[in-house]
């Protein structure tokens, strides 16, 4: 069985602070894929990143960066210089090779205070 | 850009009514999904479809059925709505990253959601 744990239920930061959202996963698959999605107050889940288990390079996209560490089964997400528009619920998700199903974490609600 | 649309953003129905939630995607994706999202429970998969007229049960199919007559459209049906089906319903679609070993880690793209209230 697969499992994704996002231990932080809610985080509040002041604008321009850096913030890291934690994601820990469990899987028996040797090939698997990890995702992050953003859900703003409007409700739509927006895809942010997809990572396969063979690629442990960190990824940076603007103010967003992702740290994938297989040794600790973690796929953490950092927002640098946070902005009010970053306020949303962020979900980490996992799927195995050949599987149609995504296993989601419970999400972390991020509030960025001006 | 991938576009997934859902027929209604907000819907209010009465207990016992038959409810149809419609989802349309415009990217010729093979796979389509229905989830429900509840506070404290996260997203749970109700049904998915990997081809026209094909469907598979997800984690919580009880009380729901689905229909996929055309590739771009996936309908979720509540045969007799109940108050415990009050929820946010999210539709998604994906197309497989095909490798020599078959579909690998598809990215799912989501619609805006339908917030259903059953009174």
mmCIF file of N, CA and C in Angstrom, chain B residues 18-59:
data_model
loop_
_atom_site.group_PDB
_atom_site.id
_atom_site.type_symbol
_atom_site.label_atom_id
_atom_site.label_comp_id
_atom_site.label_asym_id
_atom_site.label_seq_id
_atom_site.Cartn_x
_atom_site.Cartn_y
_atom_site.Cartn_z
ATOM 1 N N UNK B 18 -31.843 12.306 -8.313
ATOM 2 C CA UNK B 18 -30.778 11.779 -9.157
ATOM 3 C C UNK B 18 -29.949 12.959 -9.637
ATOM 4 N N UNK B 19 -28.647 12.858 -9.454
ATOM 5 C CA UNK B 19 -27.756 13.986 -9.740
ATOM 6 C C UNK B 19 -26.720 13.574 -10.772
ATOM 7 N N UNK B 20 -26.526 14.438 -11.753
ATOM 8 C CA UNK B 20 -25.516 14.211 -12.780
ATOM 9 C C UNK B 20 -24.454 15.311 -12.672
ATOM 10 N N UNK B 21 -23.209 14.900 -12.555
ATOM 11 C CA UNK B 21 -22.091 15.835 -12.621
ATOM 12 C C UNK B 21 -21.323 15.518 -13.896
ATOM 13 N N UNK B 22 -21.126 16.563 -14.699
ATOM 14 C CA UNK B 22 -20.500 16.364 -16.004
ATOM 15 C C UNK B 22 -19.092 16.943 -16.023
ATOM 16 N N UNK B 23 -18.214 16.257 -16.741
ATOM 17 C CA UNK B 23 -16.833 16.702 -16.878
ATOM 18 C C UNK B 23 -16.414 16.528 -18.341
ATOM 19 N N UNK B 24 -15.792 17.568 -18.875
ATOM 20 C CA UNK B 24 -15.346 17.526 -20.268
ATOM 21 C C UNK B 24 -13.898 17.976 -20.334
ATOM 22 N N UNK B 25 -13.087 17.239 -21.094
ATOM 23 C CA UNK B 25 -11.696 17.652 -21.310
ATOM 24 C C UNK B 25 -11.450 17.781 -22.808
ATOM 25 N N UNK B 26 -10.562 18.712 -23.145
ATOM 26 C CA UNK B 26 -10.367 19.029 -24.562
ATOM 27 C C UNK B 26 -8.994 18.619 -25.077
ATOM 28 N N UNK B 27 -8.306 17.720 -24.357
ATOM 29 C CA UNK B 27 -6.950 17.361 -24.747
ATOM 30 C C UNK B 27 -6.829 15.930 -25.245
ATOM 31 N N UNK B 28 -7.945 15.305 -25.565
ATOM 32 C CA UNK B 28 -7.912 13.945 -26.112
ATOM 33 C C UNK B 28 -7.249 12.962 -25.146
ATOM 34 N N UNK B 29 -7.418 13.183 -23.854
ATOM 35 C CA UNK B 29 -6.829 12.303 -22.853
ATOM 36 C C UNK B 29 -7.590 10.992 -22.760
ATOM 37 N N UNK B 30 -6.827 9.894 -22.561
ATOM 38 C CA UNK B 30 -7.453 8.593 -22.438
ATOM 39 C C UNK B 30 -8.119 8.402 -21.077
ATOM 40 N N UNK B 31 -7.479 8.907 -20.039
ATOM 41 C CA UNK B 31 -7.921 8.611 -18.681
ATOM 42 C C UNK B 31 -8.704 9.765 -18.073
ATOM 43 N N UNK B 32 -9.771 9.429 -17.366
ATOM 44 C CA UNK B 32 -10.523 10.449 -16.637
ATOM 45 C C UNK B 32 -10.886 9.911 -15.263
ATOM 46 N N UNK B 33 -11.025 10.831 -14.299
ATOM 47 C CA UNK B 33 -11.164 10.457 -12.898
ATOM 48 C C UNK B 33 -12.219 11.343 -12.219
ATOM 49 N N UNK B 34 -12.880 10.760 -11.220
ATOM 50 C CA UNK B 34 -13.726 11.527 -10.313
ATOM 51 C C UNK B 34 -13.243 11.318 -8.881
ATOM 52 N N UNK B 35 -13.031 12.448 -8.181
ATOM 53 C CA UNK B 35 -12.656 12.440 -6.779
ATOM 54 C C UNK B 35 -13.696 13.228 -5.980
ATOM 55 N N UNK B 36 -13.730 12.923 -4.692
ATOM 56 C CA UNK B 36 -14.418 13.829 -3.788
ATOM 57 C C UNK B 36 -13.419 14.292 -2.739
ATOM 58 N N UNK B 37 -13.598 15.532 -2.305
ATOM 59 C CA UNK B 37 -12.675 16.127 -1.342
ATOM 60 C C UNK B 37 -13.460 16.591 -0.132
ATOM 61 N N UNK B 38 -13.062 16.110 1.030
ATOM 62 C CA UNK B 38 -13.724 16.456 2.282
ATOM 63 C C UNK B 38 -12.691 16.904 3.301
ATOM 64 N N UNK B 39 -13.049 17.873 4.145
ATOM 65 C CA UNK B 39 -12.112 18.345 5.168
ATOM 66 C C UNK B 39 -11.622 17.205 6.052
ATOM 67 N N UNK B 40 -10.318 17.143 6.229
ATOM 68 C CA UNK B 40 -9.734 16.113 7.080
ATOM 69 C C UNK B 40 -9.543 14.764 6.412
ATOM 70 N N UNK B 41 -10.170 14.575 5.259
ATOM 71 C CA UNK B 41 -10.062 13.283 4.559
ATOM 72 C C UNK B 41 -9.282 13.394 3.261
ATOM 73 N N UNK B 42 -9.038 14.596 2.812
ATOM 74 C CA UNK B 42 -8.281 14.790 1.584
ATOM 75 C C UNK B 42 -9.070 14.389 0.352
ATOM 76 N N UNK B 43 -8.358 14.020 -0.710
ATOM 77 C CA UNK B 43 -8.989 13.602 -1.954
ATOM 78 C C UNK B 43 -9.112 12.090 -1.993
ATOM 79 N N UNK B 44 -10.289 11.620 -2.331
ATOM 80 C CA UNK B 44 -10.512 10.190 -2.443
ATOM 81 C C UNK B 44 -11.091 9.868 -3.823
ATOM 82 N N UNK B 45 -10.551 8.838 -4.420
ATOM 83 C CA UNK B 45 -10.952 8.465 -5.770
ATOM 84 C C UNK B 45 -12.249 7.688 -5.746
ATOM 85 N N UNK B 46 -13.214 8.131 -6.557
ATOM 86 C CA UNK B 46 -14.510 7.458 -6.624
ATOM 87 C C UNK B 46 -14.505 6.422 -7.758
ATOM 88 N N UNK B 47 -14.239 6.887 -8.965
ATOM 89 C CA UNK B 47 -14.177 6.029 -10.148
ATOM 90 C C UNK B 47 -13.145 6.623 -11.111
ATOM 91 N N UNK B 48 -12.641 5.778 -11.982
ATOM 92 C CA UNK B 48 -11.870 6.294 -13.105
ATOM 93 C C UNK B 48 -12.153 5.483 -14.352
ATOM 94 N N UNK B 49 -11.787 6.062 -15.473
ATOM 95 C CA UNK B 49 -12.036 5.431 -16.769
ATOM 96 C C UNK B 49 -10.779 5.561 -17.614
ATOM 97 N N UNK B 50 -10.325 4.461 -18.201
ATOM 98 C CA UNK B 50 -9.113 4.505 -19.011
ATOM 99 C C UNK B 50 -9.407 4.409 -20.498
ATOM 100 N N UNK B 51 -10.707 4.369 -20.835
ATOM 101 C CA UNK B 51 -11.095 4.344 -22.242
ATOM 102 C C UNK B 51 -12.600 4.526 -22.310
ATOM 103 N N UNK B 52 -13.097 4.817 -23.493
ATOM 104 C CA UNK B 52 -14.545 4.944 -23.671
ATOM 105 C C UNK B 52 -15.233 3.658 -23.239
ATOM 106 N N UNK B 53 -16.294 3.812 -22.474
ATOM 107 C CA UNK B 53 -17.122 2.709 -21.965
ATOM 108 C C UNK B 53 -16.387 1.828 -20.949
ATOM 109 N N UNK B 54 -15.174 2.165 -20.598
ATOM 110 C CA UNK B 54 -14.441 1.383 -19.602
ATOM 111 C C UNK B 54 -14.402 2.165 -18.300
ATOM 112 N N UNK B 55 -14.542 1.455 -17.185
ATOM 113 C CA UNK B 55 -14.510 2.122 -15.891
ATOM 114 C C UNK B 55 -13.948 1.176 -14.848
ATOM 115 N N UNK B 56 -13.376 1.773 -13.822
ATOM 116 C CA UNK B 56 -12.855 1.005 -12.702
ATOM 117 C C UNK B 56 -13.266 1.694 -11.415
ATOM 118 N N UNK B 57 -13.582 0.906 -10.403
ATOM 119 C CA UNK B 57 -13.906 1.483 -9.109
ATOM 120 C C UNK B 57 -12.645 2.023 -8.444
ATOM 121 N N UNK B 58 -12.834 3.131 -7.753
ATOM 122 C CA UNK B 58 -11.762 3.672 -6.942
ATOM 123 C C UNK B 58 -11.911 3.214 -5.499
ATOM 124 N N UNK B 59 -11.600 4.099 -4.581
ATOM 125 C CA UNK B 59 -11.610 3.736 -3.164
ATOM 126 C C UNK B 59 -12.998 3.818 -2.532
#
